[in-house]
Amino acid sequence: MENKEEKQLVGVKEIARRANVSTATVDRVLNNRSGVSAKTKERILEIVRELDYKPNIMARRLASRKTLAFAVLIPGVSEETGYWAAPLNGVNKASGELKDFGITVDTYFFDQNDKSSFIANASQILDRKYDGVVLAPMFEDESVAFIRECEASGIPFVFINSDIEDQHNLCYIGPDLFQSGYLAGHLMHYILRAGQKALIVNISKEMDLHHHLLRKEEGFRKYFSEKKQDVTLLKTDIRKTDYASIRSELHRILDEHQVDVIFVTNSRVSSVARFLEENSKTDILLAGYDFLDENIRFLKREVVDFLICQKPQEQGYRGVMALYETLVHQHSLPREQFMPIDIITKENYVYYQN
Amino acid sequence: MENKEEKQLVGVKEIARRANVSTATVDRVLNNRSGVSAKTKERILEIVRELDYKPNIMARRLASRKTLAFAVLIPGVSEETGYWAAPLNGVNKASGELKDFGITVDTYFFDQNDKSSFIANASQILDRKYDGVVLAPMFEDESVAFIRECEASGIPFVFINSDIEDQHNLCYIGPDLFQSGYLAGHLMHYILRAGQKALIVNISKEMDLHHHLLRKEEGFRKYFSEKKQDVTLLKTDIRKTDYASIRSELHRILDEHQVDVIFVTNSRVSSVARFLEENSKTDILLAGYDFLDENIRFLKREVVDFLICQKPQEQGYRGVMALYETLVHQHSLPREQFMPIDIITKENYVYYQN
DNA sequence: CTGAAAGCGCTTACAG
DNA sequence: CTGAAAGCGCTTACAG
């Protein structure tokens, strides 16, 4: 009872009463605005501590006419890949939740095959003076140029989906590429016997994106070099993404070698699945990345055995939320937030969230 | 610009102005309280629609001195199993987020091996007239008796972790047991060759809990009956949970049969792992359930190969949130919310969230 | 059935 | 450096 009453009273008013000042002054201290004598400030802070005062966040946002605007810069959904629909979803979800709190989120899309579209969007964002930015820094040089400008303007930014090291980003939210490749190695080793062959397939046009695939390949190789050296690892880099190119390369390599498992280092696994199906080679174990419709289709038909997925939706959601937590609640966040490495199979995909 | 200004104005005041009534009357309609003439009500509703008015949830909760209290009834963390620490975590997380919104959450713990403790806690909850209840309805009869009373008092309730069919629960949030067993079958079949043997191990004392294990076993069996009939499935029910009992039973069965994989249908997999390790049988593929410290320890040492986990923390979190969504936001929720079936390995456990 | 007034806990000009 | 007053958008008694 005592406790309850005490709780009721703890607010700026009570603090003001105890400190013998007005609520305006308490407010100044609480929000650490200037214009309060050191003595008064200390007195108030002391009372705050004593009372273990926690501001009512709702009253705060209600009263404050302040409004924040965030910008999100990510690839658009292309017909080539639906991947970015998921992060966008997450961004929209966060945006919906934050609307009531006076925060707006604008999204800008660039073309993964066109650096200039990244640059154009970035410069628009700079013009509009946002309070925070979430971006997928796929193009390294262009991204660095952009965030230099952000820093100059004091605009905080967070990276999602891919990272650039040693930058002043608030945090990175995305996959640990190496580790996911390593996991794929583990999953596949169960089926491989001595002397059998595994094929690694990297499919991508853009050099910047190709780097990512190589990290996964490294992880995959690492597993076998550590745990199972009696299998042969083959690899192919396919630098064109149309099906005809993929088909001819797979033909070439699979005619030459008897392969038992195939690891595709990105969402392009559906093209490989199509090839295997068309050529009645579905007995080959096939694994790849991402919860996309076309991939799930092949998973259902048991052409694809596993998909690895790293919560793309959550990356978008958390990216926006990271800005919110930092700017509104002054929380500090871990610099690196690696997503879980989820394994999707025919049996669990219906329940996958994200 | 136009738009913005319009947005600014939309509030109870503007609605009241347009409808030529006071804000109190608008409030009555908005919250569907009685005491408004049908005509006035319709007029106001019309304006609300026209303006696409959305109430400011923060102002609402600030002004309303109303406060809700939820009760959560789950097993306590015992030395036998740390499983319930996770749902409790989720409950606490939700509770923290909702505190600002004037919602308190009280948690009651019962003993999984003692039905009377369930009954005692349930009756306390009933006495205290909560606005909503989250419970793990492990003991079917006792749970049904309890929720009958809740219904009589008009208290909504949600089930987590296990379900009782055909009740008037708001929703069920938890695993699909059958499907997780089926998935385990899939994971293990990769390694099994014709003529090899898989052993299913069910370890539990309480009959009510044993049912759950049997559902998982059914799923597991189903996989093999559909996809791989050339392996032999052995099984054992161990109805004592101390290590000595488990050891002697495993000794018996493994001496008799040459087993290649073992599927433990709950978190007791660590006891089996201990046995395998002590008896140098770690070459047997071992899978079980739940992200618990003791299980992870064996996962790291590669004694356990896979753990299946169904986001226990999220079950607690969502259970509480389900009440909040329903009671505060009047959202309606899907009756069944199955958790994802996560596969935990040595490679991805560090990133597992939940 | 309806309204005027006060209040939720905080912030914002404005005045001194 | 400080305070009185008004206000954020809603709800709550109270009076009629």
mmCIF file of N, CA and C in Angstrom, chain B residues 59-126:
data_model
loop_
_atom_site.group_PDB
_atom_site.id
_atom_site.type_symbol
_atom_site.label_atom_id
_atom_site.label_comp_id
_atom_site.label_asym_id
_atom_site.label_seq_id
_atom_site.Cartn_x
_atom_site.Cartn_y
_atom_site.Cartn_z
ATOM 1 N N ALA B 59 -2.240 8.584 -25.866
ATOM 2 C CA ALA B 59 -3.096 9.516 -25.136
ATOM 3 C C ALA B 59 -4.174 8.732 -24.392
ATOM 4 N N ARG B 60 -4.654 7.729 -25.056
ATOM 5 C CA ARG B 60 -5.705 6.917 -24.462
ATOM 6 C C ARG B 60 -5.253 6.293 -23.148
ATOM 7 N N ARG B 61 -4.104 5.650 -23.207
ATOM 8 C CA ARG B 61 -3.635 4.967 -22.006
ATOM 9 C C ARG B 61 -3.197 5.951 -20.923
ATOM 10 N N LEU B 62 -2.730 7.104 -21.358
ATOM 11 C CA LEU B 62 -2.317 8.112 -20.386
ATOM 12 C C LEU B 62 -3.528 8.587 -19.600
ATOM 13 N N ALA B 63 -4.554 8.887 -20.330
ATOM 14 C CA ALA B 63 -5.740 9.469 -19.705
ATOM 15 C C ALA B 63 -6.506 8.436 -18.887
ATOM 16 N N SER B 64 -6.476 7.237 -19.376
ATOM 17 C CA SER B 64 -7.260 6.215 -18.699
ATOM 18 C C SER B 64 -6.534 5.720 -17.461
ATOM 19 N N ARG B 65 -7.184 5.822 -16.369
ATOM 20 C CA ARG B 65 -6.537 5.349 -15.149
ATOM 21 C C ARG B 65 -6.694 3.829 -15.024
ATOM 22 N N LYS B 66 -7.368 3.284 -16.019
ATOM 23 C CA LYS B 66 -7.615 1.846 -15.986
ATOM 24 C C LYS B 66 -6.293 1.085 -16.017
ATOM 25 N N THR B 67 -6.254 0.006 -15.312
ATOM 26 C CA THR B 67 -5.046 -0.797 -15.338
ATOM 27 C C THR B 67 -5.454 -2.265 -15.401
ATOM 28 N N LEU B 68 -4.744 -3.030 -16.193
ATOM 29 C CA LEU B 68 -5.085 -4.439 -16.350
ATOM 30 C C LEU B 68 -4.078 -5.317 -15.620
ATOM 31 N N ALA B 69 -4.564 -6.436 -15.140
ATOM 32 C CA ALA B 69 -3.670 -7.386 -14.483
ATOM 33 C C ALA B 69 -3.828 -8.764 -15.131
ATOM 34 N N PHE B 70 -2.700 -9.333 -15.525
ATOM 35 C CA PHE B 70 -2.713 -10.667 -16.119
ATOM 36 C C PHE B 70 -2.053 -11.658 -15.167
ATOM 37 N N ALA B 71 -2.523 -12.889 -15.214
ATOM 38 C CA ALA B 71 -1.867 -13.949 -14.454
ATOM 39 C C ALA B 71 -1.272 -14.968 -15.423
ATOM 40 N N VAL B 72 -0.106 -15.472 -15.070
ATOM 41 C CA VAL B 72 0.537 -16.509 -15.873
ATOM 42 C C VAL B 72 0.743 -17.732 -14.989
ATOM 43 N N LEU B 73 0.309 -18.874 -15.453
ATOM 44 C CA LEU B 73 0.418 -20.108 -14.650
ATOM 45 C C LEU B 73 1.235 -21.150 -15.418
ATOM 46 N N ILE B 74 2.467 -21.320 -14.995
ATOM 47 C CA ILE B 74 3.382 -22.239 -15.684
ATOM 48 C C ILE B 74 4.192 -23.042 -14.669
ATOM 49 N N PRO B 75 4.839 -24.104 -15.124
ATOM 50 C CA PRO B 75 5.699 -24.859 -14.217
ATOM 51 C C PRO B 75 6.878 -24.015 -13.751
ATOM 52 N N GLY B 76 7.310 -24.248 -12.538
ATOM 53 C CA GLY B 76 8.502 -23.583 -12.061
ATOM 54 C C GLY B 76 9.742 -24.231 -12.647
ATOM 55 N N VAL B 77 10.846 -23.531 -12.588
ATOM 56 C CA VAL B 77 12.103 -24.122 -13.017
ATOM 57 C C VAL B 77 12.543 -25.094 -11.931
ATOM 58 N N SER B 78 12.716 -26.334 -12.285
ATOM 59 C CA SER B 78 13.129 -27.308 -11.284
ATOM 60 C C SER B 78 14.557 -27.728 -11.564
ATOM 61 N N GLU B 79 15.155 -28.435 -10.632
ATOM 62 C CA GLU B 79 16.505 -28.904 -10.954
ATOM 63 C C GLU B 79 16.435 -30.001 -12.012
ATOM 64 N N GLU B 80 15.259 -30.606 -12.112
ATOM 65 C CA GLU B 80 15.100 -31.647 -13.124
ATOM 66 C C GLU B 80 15.214 -31.097 -14.545
ATOM 67 N N THR B 81 14.612 -29.917 -14.736
ATOM 68 C CA THR B 81 14.727 -29.308 -16.059
ATOM 69 C C THR B 81 14.639 -27.789 -16.006
ATOM 70 N N GLY B 82 15.520 -27.180 -16.750
ATOM 71 C CA GLY B 82 15.547 -25.726 -16.802
ATOM 72 C C GLY B 82 14.659 -25.184 -17.896
ATOM 73 N N TYR B 83 13.919 -26.056 -18.531
ATOM 74 C CA TYR B 83 13.140 -25.644 -19.691
ATOM 75 C C TYR B 83 12.306 -24.399 -19.451
ATOM 76 N N TRP B 84 11.601 -24.375 -18.328
ATOM 77 C CA TRP B 84 10.630 -23.298 -18.144
ATOM 78 C C TRP B 84 11.228 -21.940 -17.821
ATOM 79 N N ALA B 85 12.539 -21.909 -17.683
ATOM 80 C CA ALA B 85 13.180 -20.603 -17.536
ATOM 81 C C ALA B 85 12.957 -19.756 -18.779
ATOM 82 N N ALA B 86 12.903 -20.424 -19.921
ATOM 83 C CA ALA B 86 12.789 -19.688 -21.184
ATOM 84 C C ALA B 86 11.416 -19.035 -21.360
ATOM 85 N N PRO B 87 10.335 -19.791 -21.229
ATOM 86 C CA PRO B 87 9.032 -19.129 -21.309
ATOM 87 C C PRO B 87 8.896 -18.012 -20.263
ATOM 88 N N LEU B 88 9.432 -18.266 -19.088
ATOM 89 C CA LEU B 88 9.361 -17.243 -18.042
ATOM 90 C C LEU B 88 10.058 -15.967 -18.493
ATOM 91 N N ASN B 89 11.203 -16.143 -19.111
ATOM 92 C CA ASN B 89 11.907 -15.012 -19.703
ATOM 93 C C ASN B 89 11.036 -14.211 -20.639
ATOM 94 N N GLY B 90 10.359 -14.933 -21.497
ATOM 95 C CA GLY B 90 9.480 -14.276 -22.464
ATOM 96 C C GLY B 90 8.354 -13.530 -21.765
ATOM 97 N N VAL B 91 7.819 -14.146 -20.739
ATOM 98 C CA VAL B 91 6.753 -13.502 -19.969
ATOM 99 C C VAL B 91 7.277 -12.203 -19.363
ATOM 100 N N ASN B 92 8.467 -12.281 -18.799
ATOM 101 C CA ASN B 92 9.045 -11.087 -18.182
ATOM 102 C C ASN B 92 9.348 -10.001 -19.193
ATOM 103 N N LYS B 93 9.754 -10.418 -20.359
ATOM 104 C CA LYS B 93 10.029 -9.440 -21.405
ATOM 105 C C LYS B 93 8.738 -8.693 -21.765
ATOM 106 N N ALA B 94 7.689 -9.454 -21.990
ATOM 107 C CA ALA B 94 6.402 -8.844 -22.319
ATOM 108 C C ALA B 94 5.961 -7.928 -21.191
ATOM 109 N N SER B 95 6.091 -8.433 -19.981
ATOM 110 C CA SER B 95 5.672 -7.672 -18.819
ATOM 111 C C SER B 95 6.405 -6.332 -18.739
ATOM 112 N N GLY B 96 7.708 -6.362 -19.039
ATOM 113 C CA GLY B 96 8.484 -5.128 -19.051
ATOM 114 C C GLY B 96 7.976 -4.136 -20.089
ATOM 115 N N GLU B 97 7.679 -4.657 -21.256
ATOM 116 C CA GLU B 97 7.209 -3.771 -22.331
ATOM 117 C C GLU B 97 5.833 -3.184 -22.029
ATOM 118 N N LEU B 98 5.042 -3.937 -21.276
ATOM 119 C CA LEU B 98 3.661 -3.505 -21.054
ATOM 120 C C LEU B 98 3.485 -2.648 -19.801
ATOM 121 N N LYS B 99 4.527 -2.596 -18.995
ATOM 122 C CA LYS B 99 4.420 -1.859 -17.743
ATOM 123 C C LYS B 99 4.007 -0.412 -17.984
ATOM 124 N N ASP B 100 4.659 0.185 -18.958
ATOM 125 C CA ASP B 100 4.349 1.570 -19.293
ATOM 126 C C ASP B 100 2.898 1.756 -19.709
ATOM 127 N N PHE B 101 2.284 0.668 -20.131
ATOM 128 C CA PHE B 101 0.909 0.781 -20.595
ATOM 129 C C PHE B 101 -0.091 0.425 -19.497
ATOM 130 N N GLY B 102 0.399 0.417 -18.281
ATOM 131 C CA GLY B 102 -0.513 0.185 -17.166
ATOM 132 C C GLY B 102 -0.954 -1.253 -17.012
ATOM 133 N N ILE B 103 -0.092 -2.164 -17.427
ATOM 134 C CA ILE B 103 -0.458 -3.571 -17.310
ATOM 135 C C ILE B 103 0.526 -4.288 -16.405
ATOM 136 N N THR B 104 -0.006 -5.035 -15.455
ATOM 137 C CA THR B 104 0.887 -5.795 -14.590
ATOM 138 C C THR B 104 0.683 -7.279 -14.858
ATOM 139 N N VAL B 105 1.754 -8.021 -14.703
ATOM 140 C CA VAL B 105 1.715 -9.457 -14.949
ATOM 141 C C VAL B 105 2.219 -10.182 -13.713
ATOM 142 N N ASP B 106 1.388 -11.055 -13.144
ATOM 143 C CA ASP B 106 1.820 -11.866 -12.002
ATOM 144 C C ASP B 106 2.023 -13.296 -12.460
ATOM 145 N N THR B 107 3.100 -13.890 -11.990
ATOM 146 C CA THR B 107 3.399 -15.247 -12.432
ATOM 147 C C THR B 107 3.237 -16.239 -11.292
ATOM 148 N N TYR B 108 2.581 -17.332 -11.570
ATOM 149 C CA TYR B 108 2.374 -18.405 -10.586
ATOM 150 C C TYR B 108 3.040 -19.672 -11.098
ATOM 151 N N PHE B 109 3.750 -20.352 -10.221
ATOM 152 C CA PHE B 109 4.475 -21.552 -10.633
ATOM 153 C C PHE B 109 3.896 -22.801 -9.984
ATOM 154 N N PHE B 110 3.728 -23.833 -10.778
ATOM 155 C CA PHE B 110 3.336 -25.104 -10.170
ATOM 156 C C PHE B 110 4.412 -26.144 -10.433
ATOM 157 N N ASP B 111 4.284 -27.242 -9.732
ATOM 158 C CA ASP B 111 5.267 -28.321 -9.823
ATOM 159 C C ASP B 111 4.765 -29.360 -10.816
ATOM 160 N N GLN B 112 5.577 -29.648 -11.798
ATOM 161 C CA GLN B 112 5.159 -30.578 -12.863
ATOM 162 C C GLN B 112 4.857 -31.979 -12.343
ATOM 163 N N ASN B 113 5.400 -32.276 -11.176
ATOM 164 C CA ASN B 113 5.162 -33.605 -10.637
ATOM 165 C C ASN B 113 4.083 -33.604 -9.563
ATOM 166 N N ASP B 114 3.335 -32.517 -9.490
ATOM 167 C CA ASP B 114 2.378 -32.394 -8.388
ATOM 168 C C ASP B 114 1.140 -31.612 -8.829
ATOM 169 N N LYS B 115 0.132 -32.361 -9.167
ATOM 170 C CA LYS B 115 -1.094 -31.729 -9.659
ATOM 171 C C LYS B 115 -1.714 -30.793 -8.643
ATOM 172 N N SER B 116 -1.565 -31.149 -7.365
ATOM 173 C CA SER B 116 -2.230 -30.329 -6.351
ATOM 174 C C SER B 116 -1.651 -28.912 -6.343
ATOM 175 N N SER B 117 -0.380 -28.783 -6.699
ATOM 176 C CA SER B 117 0.197 -27.437 -6.741
ATOM 177 C C SER B 117 -0.416 -26.624 -7.884
ATOM 178 N N PHE B 118 -0.793 -27.326 -8.924
ATOM 179 C CA PHE B 118 -1.480 -26.646 -10.021
ATOM 180 C C PHE B 118 -2.829 -26.128 -9.532
ATOM 181 N N ILE B 119 -3.550 -27.007 -8.870
ATOM 182 C CA ILE B 119 -4.887 -26.659 -8.384
ATOM 183 C C ILE B 119 -4.839 -25.487 -7.411
ATOM 184 N N ALA B 120 -3.873 -25.548 -6.503
ATOM 185 C CA ALA B 120 -3.768 -24.496 -5.494
ATOM 186 C C ALA B 120 -3.521 -23.132 -6.143
ATOM 187 N N ASN B 121 -2.580 -23.105 -7.078
ATOM 188 C CA ASN B 121 -2.275 -21.843 -7.755
ATOM 189 C C ASN B 121 -3.455 -21.344 -8.569
ATOM 190 N N ALA B 122 -4.113 -22.276 -9.246
ATOM 191 C CA ALA B 122 -5.255 -21.893 -10.065
ATOM 192 C C ALA B 122 -6.326 -21.233 -9.206
ATOM 193 N N SER B 123 -6.533 -21.770 -8.028
ATOM 194 C CA SER B 123 -7.621 -21.205 -7.230
ATOM 195 C C SER B 123 -7.242 -19.827 -6.693
ATOM 196 N N GLN B 124 -5.972 -19.645 -6.404
ATOM 197 C CA GLN B 124 -5.506 -18.302 -6.039
ATOM 198 C C GLN B 124 -5.779 -17.298 -7.141
ATOM 199 N N ILE B 125 -5.479 -17.721 -8.358
ATOM 200 C CA ILE B 125 -5.684 -16.832 -9.500
ATOM 201 C C ILE B 125 -7.152 -16.455 -9.617
ATOM 202 N N LEU B 126 -7.988 -17.441 -9.434
ATOM 203 C CA LEU B 126 -9.420 -17.187 -9.516
ATOM 204 C C LEU B 126 -9.866 -16.167 -8.467
#
